[in-house]
Amino acid sequence: MAATSITSIIAAGSLGPEAPLVAIGGGVASGFADLFSLSADETHIITIAGMSAGLVAFVGEPISGSLFACEVLHRYGLEYYEAVLPSMVAGLACNFAVRSISGEPQEPIWSFAPEEALAPWTTALGLVFGTIGGLFGLAWIQTTIFIKTKLVVPSGLVKRHILKGLIGGTIIGGIGMLMPETLFWAELEVQTIIDGGETPLPHVWPDVGVLGVPMPVKNGAFLILLSIAKMFAISITVLSGYRGGFIFPFIFSGHTLGTGLALLIPALSPTAAALSCAAAINASVTRTWLSSPLIVCFLSGQLQCMPMVLVASITALFVIGDPAIIKGAQSRAESPGMLHRGVSKESIDPRMQSKVVSA
């Protein structure tokens, strides 16, 4: 996974390095559990803690990063509550080590223009942004599944990895030539959208694309189109066999969507709209209703938006319903940790059984 992820990152694919970091962290932790002959329950908790450390190393925020690793294992929020404290400890230790070695301060990575304080009633706008973000997330899942079942599988590309990667890379490159903002996993490209193009794209040169003119990132309709293009690029990256994480690519799509809506409707707060849509799309696909708002609010330093963003995240989770794209996400009752205790799948309440739609 690490090798294919590095290839995807170098080639400007729309997935980040968080997935291999989580896998490496969990694998190392599991290895230590085997070394010290820990029980199955202890191994499970230690593995989750290792996953948290790997994710925190990338996200750079110990609370939201640790909770994300706990939540992403399930479909409606974290269920291994006993793993939260060890995960937090591992995340804090990793964050301290990474910050100490790199010398990077603990500060937001995105900078928004000052705005007036949000009125209490604006929390209800989270319902609107959550619905929009949830529908975008649902559309992404269904589109990805459609492309796989109607195009990739019938054409015999599933096991033809080199050809599949070549075709996918060509499509991703074509989209990037028209819209350079869609390239890479977009953690830093978000700032270009926030300040209306004042910050140059950090990883692309020239940053004007094949058309030779700057993209109209102050145009609301264009930003919504850019959000859709980015989500399509994410689908192609996944279906081409490249490996990586969804977090920042979906956050970028949400930022562009929310900023576009705020430009079209000036009464909206650009900051709150961007963060709410970012959390909603990410939560709807990754099923992380709690950690997604924490990630976008902490990394932007905009904690005053938390009520609206949290409402948007929860709303998106309900809007999307059962469809899921992460095959490993399941309820605690279905996990091997329960089955090894002698609980059979047949004895599980059907309402607790996940109906995961694999992409």
mmCIF file of C-alpha atoms in Angstrom:
data_model
loop_
_atom_site.group_PDB
_atom_site.id
_atom_site.type_symbol
_atom_site.label_atom_id
_atom_site.label_comp_id
_atom_site.label_asym_id
_atom_site.label_seq_id
_atom_site.Cartn_x
_atom_site.Cartn_y
_atom_site.Cartn_z
ATOM 1 C CA MET A 1 0.000 0.000 0.000
ATOM 2 C CA ALA A 2 2.802 2.433 0.868
ATOM 3 C CA ALA A 3 4.442 1.986 -2.552
ATOM 4 C CA THR A 4 1.211 2.493 -4.524
ATOM 5 C CA SER A 5 0.298 5.470 -2.331
ATOM 6 C CA ILE A 6 3.665 7.125 -2.971
ATOM 7 C CA THR A 7 3.177 6.559 -6.699
ATOM 8 C CA SER A 8 -0.265 8.145 -6.534
ATOM 9 C CA ILE A 9 1.010 11.153 -4.567
ATOM 10 C CA ILE A 10 3.939 11.777 -6.916
ATOM 11 C CA ALA A 11 1.639 11.472 -9.921
ATOM 12 C CA ALA A 12 -0.794 14.073 -8.478
ATOM 13 C CA GLY A 13 -3.554 11.561 -7.686
ATOM 14 C CA SER A 14 -6.460 12.742 -5.553
ATOM 15 C CA LEU A 15 -5.696 10.617 -2.505
ATOM 16 C CA GLY A 16 -3.507 11.438 0.489
ATOM 17 C CA PRO A 17 -0.969 9.419 2.501
ATOM 18 C CA GLU A 18 -3.154 8.925 5.572
ATOM 19 C CA ALA A 19 -4.375 5.417 4.653
ATOM 20 C CA PRO A 20 -0.889 3.852 4.418
ATOM 21 C CA LEU A 21 0.186 5.729 7.550
ATOM 22 C CA VAL A 22 -2.787 4.267 9.406
ATOM 23 C CA ALA A 23 -1.971 0.792 8.058
ATOM 24 C CA ILE A 24 1.698 1.106 9.011
ATOM 25 C CA GLY A 25 0.888 2.423 12.496
ATOM 26 C CA GLY A 26 -1.632 -0.335 13.109
ATOM 27 C CA GLY A 27 0.718 -2.985 11.715
ATOM 28 C CA VAL A 28 3.628 -1.914 13.906
ATOM 29 C CA ALA A 29 1.393 -1.816 16.981
ATOM 30 C CA SER A 30 -0.017 -5.256 16.163
ATOM 31 C CA GLY A 31 3.522 -6.576 15.802
ATOM 32 C CA PHE A 32 4.423 -5.366 19.277
ATOM 33 C CA ALA A 33 1.240 -6.963 20.615
ATOM 34 C CA ASP A 34 2.335 -10.291 19.134
ATOM 35 C CA LEU A 35 5.847 -9.808 20.491
ATOM 36 C CA PHE A 36 4.531 -9.409 24.025
ATOM 37 C CA SER A 37 1.837 -12.097 23.615
ATOM 38 C CA LEU A 38 -1.061 -9.792 24.402
ATOM 39 C CA SER A 39 -4.623 -11.081 24.436
ATOM 40 C CA ALA A 40 -6.990 -10.620 21.488
ATOM 41 C CA ASP A 41 -8.752 -7.728 23.218
ATOM 42 C CA GLU A 42 -5.483 -6.030 24.122
ATOM 43 C CA THR A 43 -4.171 -6.503 20.594
ATOM 44 C CA HIS A 44 -7.317 -4.905 19.201
ATOM 45 C CA ILE A 45 -6.934 -1.833 21.392
ATOM 46 C CA ILE A 46 -3.195 -1.502 20.781
ATOM 47 C CA THR A 47 -3.736 -1.792 17.029
ATOM 48 C CA ILE A 48 -6.318 1.010 17.061
ATOM 49 C CA ALA A 49 -3.909 3.137 19.112
ATOM 50 C CA GLY A 50 -1.200 2.530 16.506
ATOM 51 C CA MET A 51 -3.610 3.539 13.751
ATOM 52 C CA SER A 52 -4.364 6.736 15.662
ATOM 53 C CA ALA A 53 -0.686 7.582 15.965
ATOM 54 C CA GLY A 54 -0.176 7.098 12.232
ATOM 55 C CA LEU A 55 -3.084 9.372 11.396
ATOM 56 C CA VAL A 56 -2.098 12.067 13.891
ATOM 57 C CA ALA A 57 1.374 12.153 12.333
ATOM 58 C CA PHE A 58 -0.265 13.297 9.111
ATOM 59 C CA VAL A 59 -3.233 15.372 10.282
ATOM 60 C CA GLY A 60 -1.168 17.172 12.906
ATOM 61 C CA GLU A 61 -3.954 17.388 15.471
ATOM 62 C CA PRO A 62 -4.044 14.747 18.237
ATOM 63 C CA ILE A 63 -7.704 14.876 19.333
ATOM 64 C CA SER A 64 -9.485 14.754 15.983
ATOM 65 C CA GLY A 65 -6.874 12.459 14.442
ATOM 66 C CA SER A 66 -7.204 9.919 17.239
ATOM 67 C CA LEU A 67 -11.003 9.984 17.168
ATOM 68 C CA PHE A 68 -11.036 9.584 13.385
ATOM 69 C CA ALA A 69 -9.042 6.350 13.640
ATOM 70 C CA CYS A 70 -11.584 5.069 16.183
ATOM 71 C CA GLU A 71 -14.628 6.178 14.182
ATOM 72 C CA VAL A 72 -13.652 5.073 10.684
ATOM 73 C CA LEU A 73 -13.811 1.417 11.770
ATOM 74 C CA HIS A 74 -17.585 1.689 12.148
ATOM 75 C CA ARG A 75 -20.522 3.130 10.267
ATOM 76 C CA TYR A 76 -22.375 5.216 12.846
ATOM 77 C CA GLY A 77 -19.694 6.515 15.174
ATOM 78 C CA LEU A 78 -17.020 4.952 17.316
ATOM 79 C CA GLU A 79 -17.965 1.804 19.232
ATOM 80 C CA TYR A 80 -14.701 0.688 20.853
ATOM 81 C CA TYR A 81 -14.918 3.218 23.664
ATOM 82 C CA GLU A 82 -12.196 1.454 25.627
ATOM 83 C CA ALA A 83 -9.776 2.288 22.797
ATOM 84 C CA VAL A 84 -10.352 6.051 22.989
ATOM 85 C CA LEU A 85 -8.006 6.772 25.916
ATOM 86 C CA PRO A 86 -5.099 4.642 24.593
ATOM 87 C CA SER A 87 -5.627 6.204 21.163
ATOM 88 C CA MET A 88 -5.497 9.702 22.632
ATOM 89 C CA VAL A 89 -2.299 8.886 24.515
ATOM 90 C CA ALA A 90 -0.727 7.449 21.358
ATOM 91 C CA GLY A 91 -1.886 10.461 19.322
ATOM 92 C CA LEU A 92 -0.506 12.955 21.828
ATOM 93 C CA ALA A 93 2.830 11.144 21.996
ATOM 94 C CA CYS A 94 3.071 11.001 18.211
ATOM 95 C CA ASN A 95 2.107 14.651 17.823
ATOM 96 C CA PHE A 96 4.751 15.668 20.367
ATOM 97 C CA ALA A 97 7.417 13.604 18.604
ATOM 98 C CA VAL A 98 6.558 14.849 15.113
ATOM 99 C CA ARG A 99 6.331 18.496 16.187
ATOM 100 C CA SER A 100 9.581 18.246 18.141
ATOM 101 C CA ILE A 101 11.495 16.674 15.261
ATOM 102 C CA SER A 102 10.084 18.915 12.533
ATOM 103 C CA GLY A 103 10.028 22.102 14.596
ATOM 104 C CA GLU A 104 6.530 22.916 13.355
ATOM 105 C CA PRO A 105 4.361 24.880 15.812
ATOM 106 C CA GLN A 106 0.882 23.774 16.821
ATOM 107 C CA GLU A 107 -1.159 26.207 14.763
ATOM 108 C CA PRO A 108 -3.931 26.242 12.117
ATOM 109 C CA ILE A 109 -2.904 25.434 8.557
ATOM 110 C CA TRP A 110 -5.689 27.494 6.900
ATOM 111 C CA SER A 111 -6.272 31.186 7.372
ATOM 112 C CA PHE A 112 -9.707 32.782 6.865
ATOM 113 C CA ALA A 113 -10.548 36.473 6.634
ATOM 114 C CA PRO A 114 -12.129 37.937 9.793
ATOM 115 C CA GLU A 115 -15.935 37.803 9.900
ATOM 116 C CA GLU A 116 -18.696 38.963 12.201
ATOM 117 C CA ALA A 117 -19.658 36.606 15.002
ATOM 118 C CA LEU A 118 -22.239 34.001 14.040
ATOM 119 C CA ALA A 119 -25.748 34.517 15.410
ATOM 120 C CA PRO A 120 -27.142 31.581 17.441
ATOM 121 C CA TRP A 121 -29.814 30.807 14.831
ATOM 122 C CA THR A 122 -27.155 30.099 12.197
ATOM 123 C CA THR A 123 -26.543 26.723 13.829
ATOM 124 C CA ALA A 124 -29.710 25.593 12.023
ATOM 125 C CA LEU A 125 -27.985 26.254 8.704
ATOM 126 C CA GLY A 126 -25.991 23.116 9.455
ATOM 127 C CA LEU A 127 -29.122 21.185 8.458
ATOM 128 C CA VAL A 128 -28.971 22.744 4.986
ATOM 129 C CA PHE A 129 -25.234 22.324 4.504
ATOM 130 C CA GLY A 130 -25.406 18.793 5.908
ATOM 131 C CA THR A 131 -28.147 17.851 3.477
ATOM 132 C CA ILE A 132 -26.207 19.261 0.523
ATOM 133 C CA GLY A 133 -22.948 17.653 1.634
ATOM 134 C CA GLY A 134 -24.668 14.336 2.316
ATOM 135 C CA LEU A 135 -26.218 14.324 -1.149
ATOM 136 C CA PHE A 136 -22.817 15.069 -2.682
ATOM 137 C CA GLY A 137 -21.311 12.196 -0.690
ATOM 138 C CA LEU A 138 -24.107 9.848 -1.717
ATOM 139 C CA ALA A 139 -23.721 10.883 -5.361
ATOM 140 C CA TRP A 140 -19.989 10.168 -5.142
ATOM 141 C CA ILE A 141 -20.536 6.677 -3.733
ATOM 142 C CA GLN A 142 -23.185 5.794 -6.293
ATOM 143 C CA THR A 143 -21.123 7.209 -9.176
ATOM 144 C CA THR A 144 -18.032 5.296 -8.096
ATOM 145 C CA ILE A 145 -20.002 2.057 -7.832
ATOM 146 C CA PHE A 146 -21.653 2.696 -11.222
ATOM 147 C CA ILE A 147 -18.313 3.281 -12.969
ATOM 148 C CA LYS A 148 -16.887 0.113 -11.461
ATOM 149 C CA THR A 149 -19.831 -2.179 -12.153
ATOM 150 C CA LYS A 150 -20.729 -0.793 -15.599
ATOM 151 C CA LEU A 151 -17.315 0.094 -17.004
ATOM 152 C CA VAL A 152 -14.348 -1.293 -15.083
ATOM 153 C CA VAL A 153 -15.644 -4.827 -14.457
ATOM 154 C CA PRO A 154 -17.227 -5.471 -17.884
ATOM 155 C CA SER A 155 -14.109 -4.215 -19.666
ATOM 156 C CA GLY A 156 -11.914 -6.675 -17.779
ATOM 157 C CA LEU A 157 -9.768 -3.958 -16.199
ATOM 158 C CA VAL A 158 -10.118 -5.200 -12.610
ATOM 159 C CA LYS A 159 -7.008 -7.404 -12.801
ATOM 160 C CA ARG A 160 -5.199 -5.499 -15.548
ATOM 161 C CA HIS A 161 -3.515 -3.170 -13.093
ATOM 162 C CA ILE A 162 -0.983 -1.504 -15.386
ATOM 163 C CA LEU A 163 -3.530 -0.659 -18.086
ATOM 164 C CA LYS A 164 -6.064 0.417 -15.466
ATOM 165 C CA GLY A 165 -3.511 2.697 -13.839
ATOM 166 C CA LEU A 166 -2.483 4.142 -17.210
ATOM 167 C CA ILE A 167 -6.057 4.947 -18.213
ATOM 168 C CA GLY A 168 -6.850 6.401 -14.793
ATOM 169 C CA GLY A 169 -3.694 8.485 -14.725
ATOM 170 C CA THR A 170 -4.490 9.878 -18.150
ATOM 171 C CA ILE A 171 -7.978 10.918 -17.032
ATOM 172 C CA ILE A 172 -6.655 12.482 -13.811
ATOM 173 C CA GLY A 173 -3.980 14.339 -15.783
ATOM 174 C CA GLY A 174 -6.571 15.544 -18.281
ATOM 175 C CA ILE A 175 -8.780 16.939 -15.528
ATOM 176 C CA GLY A 176 -5.720 18.561 -13.942
ATOM 177 C CA MET A 177 -4.699 20.198 -17.204
ATOM 178 C CA LEU A 178 -8.071 21.924 -17.336
ATOM 179 C CA MET A 179 -8.396 22.520 -13.582
ATOM 180 C CA PRO A 180 -4.978 22.429 -11.840
ATOM 181 C CA GLU A 181 -6.704 22.849 -8.462
ATOM 182 C CA THR A 182 -7.893 19.228 -8.651
ATOM 183 C CA LEU A 183 -4.350 17.819 -8.578
ATOM 184 C CA PHE A 184 -2.795 16.193 -5.470
ATOM 185 C CA TRP A 185 -4.566 15.514 -2.182
ATOM 186 C CA ALA A 186 -5.282 19.239 -1.677
ATOM 187 C CA GLU A 187 -4.379 19.798 1.972
ATOM 188 C CA LEU A 188 -2.583 23.042 1.079
ATOM 189 C CA GLU A 189 -4.555 23.802 -2.076
ATOM 190 C CA VAL A 190 -7.513 24.617 0.180
ATOM 191 C CA GLN A 191 -5.888 27.958 1.047
ATOM 192 C CA THR A 192 -5.962 28.980 -2.616
ATOM 193 C CA ILE A 193 -9.747 28.575 -2.562
ATOM 194 C CA ILE A 194 -10.151 30.334 0.792
ATOM 195 C CA ASP A 195 -8.384 33.524 -0.287
ATOM 196 C CA GLY A 196 -9.722 33.624 -3.831
ATOM 197 C CA GLY A 197 -6.487 32.720 -5.594
ATOM 198 C CA GLU A 198 -4.188 35.041 -3.649
ATOM 199 C CA THR A 199 -2.143 32.043 -2.520
ATOM 200 C CA PRO A 200 -0.537 30.270 -5.507
ATOM 201 C CA LEU A 201 -1.086 26.543 -5.896
ATOM 202 C CA PRO A 202 1.816 25.029 -3.942
ATOM 203 C CA HIS A 203 2.447 21.900 -6.021
ATOM 204 C CA VAL A 204 1.588 22.885 -9.590
ATOM 205 C CA TRP A 205 3.580 24.829 -12.149
ATOM 206 C CA PRO A 206 2.373 26.504 -14.237
ATOM 207 C CA ASP A 207 -0.761 26.931 -12.175
ATOM 208 C CA VAL A 208 -2.954 28.249 -14.993
ATOM 209 C CA GLY A 209 -3.598 24.948 -16.732
ATOM 210 C CA VAL A 210 -3.632 24.222 -20.446
ATOM 211 C CA LEU A 211 -5.980 27.133 -21.140
ATOM 212 C CA GLY A 212 -3.279 29.575 -20.054
ATOM 213 C CA VAL A 213 -5.580 31.726 -17.939
ATOM 214 C CA PRO A 214 -6.095 31.762 -14.154
ATOM 215 C CA MET A 215 -9.109 29.817 -12.951
ATOM 216 C CA PRO A 216 -12.034 32.026 -11.794
ATOM 217 C CA VAL A 217 -11.879 30.894 -8.179
ATOM 218 C CA LYS A 218 -13.942 33.911 -7.107
ATOM 219 C CA ASN A 219 -16.875 32.681 -9.169
ATOM 220 C CA GLY A 220 -19.388 30.648 -7.165
ATOM 221 C CA ALA A 221 -20.657 28.548 -10.069
ATOM 222 C CA PHE A 222 -17.104 27.648 -11.084
ATOM 223 C CA LEU A 223 -16.240 26.561 -7.531
ATOM 224 C CA ILE A 224 -19.227 24.214 -7.429
ATOM 225 C CA LEU A 225 -18.091 22.764 -10.776
ATOM 226 C CA LEU A 226 -14.565 22.464 -9.349
ATOM 227 C CA SER A 227 -15.932 20.558 -6.364
ATOM 228 C CA ILE A 228 -17.655 18.075 -8.674
ATOM 229 C CA ALA A 229 -14.504 17.725 -10.799
ATOM 230 C CA LYS A 230 -12.422 17.007 -7.692
ATOM 231 C CA MET A 231 -14.832 14.305 -6.537
ATOM 232 C CA PHE A 232 -14.736 12.727 -9.984
ATOM 233 C CA ALA A 233 -10.921 12.779 -9.830
ATOM 234 C CA ILE A 234 -11.100 11.025 -6.451
ATOM 235 C CA SER A 235 -13.302 8.303 -7.966
ATOM 236 C CA ILE A 236 -10.916 7.758 -10.867
ATOM 237 C CA THR A 237 -7.928 7.620 -8.514
ATOM 238 C CA VAL A 238 -9.641 4.950 -6.397
ATOM 239 C CA LEU A 239 -10.887 2.901 -9.347
ATOM 240 C CA SER A 240 -7.492 3.024 -11.058
ATOM 241 C CA GLY A 241 -6.010 0.973 -8.241
ATOM 242 C CA TYR A 242 -4.093 3.743 -6.525
ATOM 243 C CA ARG A 243 -4.117 3.758 -2.738
ATOM 244 C CA GLY A 244 -4.468 6.560 -0.253
ATOM 245 C CA GLY A 245 -6.794 8.435 2.058
ATOM 246 C CA PHE A 246 -9.953 10.445 1.470
ATOM 247 C CA ILE A 247 -9.764 13.034 4.237
ATOM 248 C CA PHE A 248 -8.233 16.089 2.604
ATOM 249 C CA PRO A 249 -9.509 15.430 -0.931
ATOM 250 C CA PHE A 250 -13.083 15.441 0.363
ATOM 251 C CA ILE A 251 -12.380 18.409 2.624
ATOM 252 C CA PHE A 252 -11.157 20.303 -0.446
ATOM 253 C CA SER A 253 -14.322 19.386 -2.335
ATOM 254 C CA GLY A 254 -16.418 20.593 0.591
ATOM 255 C CA HIS A 255 -14.440 23.822 0.894
ATOM 256 C CA THR A 256 -14.967 24.653 -2.765
ATOM 257 C CA LEU A 257 -18.649 23.725 -2.581
ATOM 258 C CA GLY A 258 -19.314 25.797 0.544
ATOM 259 C CA THR A 259 -17.285 28.764 -0.682
ATOM 260 C CA GLY A 260 -19.130 28.623 -3.987
ATOM 261 C CA LEU A 261 -22.504 28.667 -2.211
ATOM 262 C CA ALA A 262 -21.388 31.632 -0.100
ATOM 263 C CA LEU A 263 -20.342 33.551 -3.222
ATOM 264 C CA LEU A 264 -23.717 32.872 -4.825
ATOM 265 C CA ILE A 265 -25.589 33.765 -1.614
ATOM 266 C CA PRO A 266 -23.647 36.671 -0.009
ATOM 267 C CA ALA A 267 -25.684 36.481 3.205
ATOM 268 C CA LEU A 268 -23.910 33.234 4.086
ATOM 269 C CA SER A 269 -20.685 33.137 6.075
ATOM 270 C CA PRO A 270 -17.961 31.860 3.696
ATOM 271 C CA THR A 271 -16.036 30.326 6.586
ATOM 272 C CA ALA A 272 -18.967 28.495 8.140
ATOM 273 C CA ALA A 273 -20.309 27.380 4.756
ATOM 274 C CA ALA A 274 -16.922 26.037 3.659
ATOM 275 C CA LEU A 275 -16.216 24.171 6.900
ATOM 276 C CA SER A 276 -19.765 22.789 7.162
ATOM 277 C CA CYS A 277 -19.755 21.393 3.631
ATOM 278 C CA ALA A 278 -16.231 20.043 4.108
ATOM 279 C CA ALA A 279 -17.198 18.156 7.263
ATOM 280 C CA ALA A 280 -20.498 16.990 5.759
ATOM 281 C CA ILE A 281 -18.964 15.430 2.646
ATOM 282 C CA ASN A 282 -16.137 13.817 4.605
ATOM 283 C CA ALA A 283 -18.495 12.497 7.297
ATOM 284 C CA SER A 284 -20.961 11.098 4.759
ATOM 285 C CA VAL A 285 -18.315 9.024 2.981
ATOM 286 C CA THR A 286 -16.046 8.046 5.888
ATOM 287 C CA ARG A 287 -18.877 7.832 8.471
ATOM 288 C CA THR A 288 -16.906 10.005 10.919
ATOM 289 C CA TRP A 289 -19.550 12.408 12.203
ATOM 290 C CA LEU A 290 -17.572 13.538 15.265
ATOM 291 C CA SER A 291 -13.955 13.710 14.117
ATOM 292 C CA SER A 292 -14.676 15.378 10.757
ATOM 293 C CA PRO A 293 -15.991 18.616 12.364
ATOM 294 C CA LEU A 294 -13.106 18.573 14.834
ATOM 295 C CA ILE A 295 -10.541 18.215 12.035
ATOM 296 C CA VAL A 296 -11.816 21.109 9.925
ATOM 297 C CA CYS A 297 -12.418 23.427 12.906
ATOM 298 C CA PHE A 298 -9.082 22.732 14.592
ATOM 299 C CA LEU A 299 -7.041 22.968 11.392
ATOM 300 C CA SER A 300 -8.712 26.270 10.511
ATOM 301 C CA GLY A 301 -8.730 27.702 14.026
ATOM 302 C CA GLN A 302 -12.442 28.516 13.590
ATOM 303 C CA LEU A 303 -13.928 26.907 16.686
ATOM 304 C CA GLN A 304 -16.834 29.368 16.709
ATOM 305 C CA CYS A 305 -18.215 27.453 13.713
ATOM 306 C CA MET A 306 -18.300 24.148 15.599
ATOM 307 C CA PRO A 307 -22.067 24.046 16.388
ATOM 308 C CA MET A 308 -23.072 24.563 12.748
ATOM 309 C CA VAL A 309 -20.362 22.225 11.445
ATOM 310 C CA LEU A 310 -21.322 19.482 13.896
ATOM 311 C CA VAL A 311 -24.999 19.752 12.912
ATOM 312 C CA ALA A 312 -23.980 19.512 9.246
ATOM 313 C CA SER A 313 -21.873 16.432 9.912
ATOM 314 C CA ILE A 314 -24.625 14.591 11.797
ATOM 315 C CA THR A 315 -27.217 15.575 9.188
ATOM 316 C CA ALA A 316 -25.030 14.258 6.365
ATOM 317 C CA LEU A 317 -24.709 10.910 8.106
ATOM 318 C CA PHE A 318 -28.475 10.498 8.191
ATOM 319 C CA VAL A 319 -28.938 11.792 4.652
ATOM 320 C CA ILE A 320 -26.608 9.203 3.167
ATOM 321 C CA GLY A 321 -28.286 6.260 4.932
ATOM 322 C CA ASP A 322 -26.876 2.746 4.512
ATOM 323 C CA PRO A 323 -24.634 2.965 1.405
ATOM 324 C CA ALA A 324 -20.940 2.861 2.316
ATOM 325 C CA ILE A 325 -17.703 2.705 0.379
ATOM 326 C CA ILE A 326 -15.265 1.576 3.090
ATOM 327 C CA LYS A 327 -15.524 -2.208 3.082
ATOM 328 C CA GLY A 328 -13.973 -2.663 6.509
ATOM 329 C CA ALA A 329 -16.496 -0.441 8.289
ATOM 330 C CA GLN A 330 -18.831 -2.558 10.390
ATOM 331 C CA SER A 331 -20.678 -2.634 13.668
ATOM 332 C CA ARG A 332 -18.873 -3.891 16.736
ATOM 333 C CA ALA A 333 -21.164 -6.913 16.879
ATOM 334 C CA GLU A 334 -19.914 -8.072 13.461
ATOM 335 C CA SER A 335 -16.225 -7.676 14.189
ATOM 336 C CA PRO A 336 -13.879 -10.622 14.660
ATOM 337 C CA GLY A 337 -13.428 -9.429 18.218
ATOM 338 C CA MET A 338 -17.034 -10.384 18.949
ATOM 339 C CA LEU A 339 -17.059 -13.553 16.895
ATOM 340 C CA HIS A 340 -14.020 -14.936 18.701
ATOM 341 C CA ARG A 341 -16.029 -14.728 21.919
ATOM 342 C CA GLY A 342 -18.508 -17.239 20.498
ATOM 343 C CA VAL A 343 -21.095 -14.789 19.190
ATOM 344 C CA SER A 344 -22.374 -16.043 15.842
ATOM 345 C CA LYS A 345 -23.487 -13.723 13.068
ATOM 346 C CA GLU A 346 -26.869 -15.445 13.050
ATOM 347 C CA SER A 347 -27.464 -14.344 16.641
ATOM 348 C CA ILE A 348 -26.847 -10.666 15.909
ATOM 349 C CA ASP A 349 -29.841 -8.365 15.747
ATOM 350 C CA PRO A 350 -30.486 -7.776 12.029
ATOM 351 C CA ARG A 351 -30.791 -4.063 12.723
ATOM 352 C CA MET A 352 -27.124 -4.110 13.763
ATOM 353 C CA GLN A 353 -25.899 -5.878 10.654
ATOM 354 C CA SER A 354 -24.180 -3.575 8.188
ATOM 355 C CA LYS A 355 -25.137 -3.622 4.543
ATOM 356 C CA VAL A 356 -21.868 -2.338 3.184
ATOM 357 C CA VAL A 357 -21.836 -1.606 -0.518
ATOM 358 C CA SER A 358 -18.331 -2.331 -1.739
ATOM 359 C CA ALA A 359 -16.842 -0.171 -4.434
#
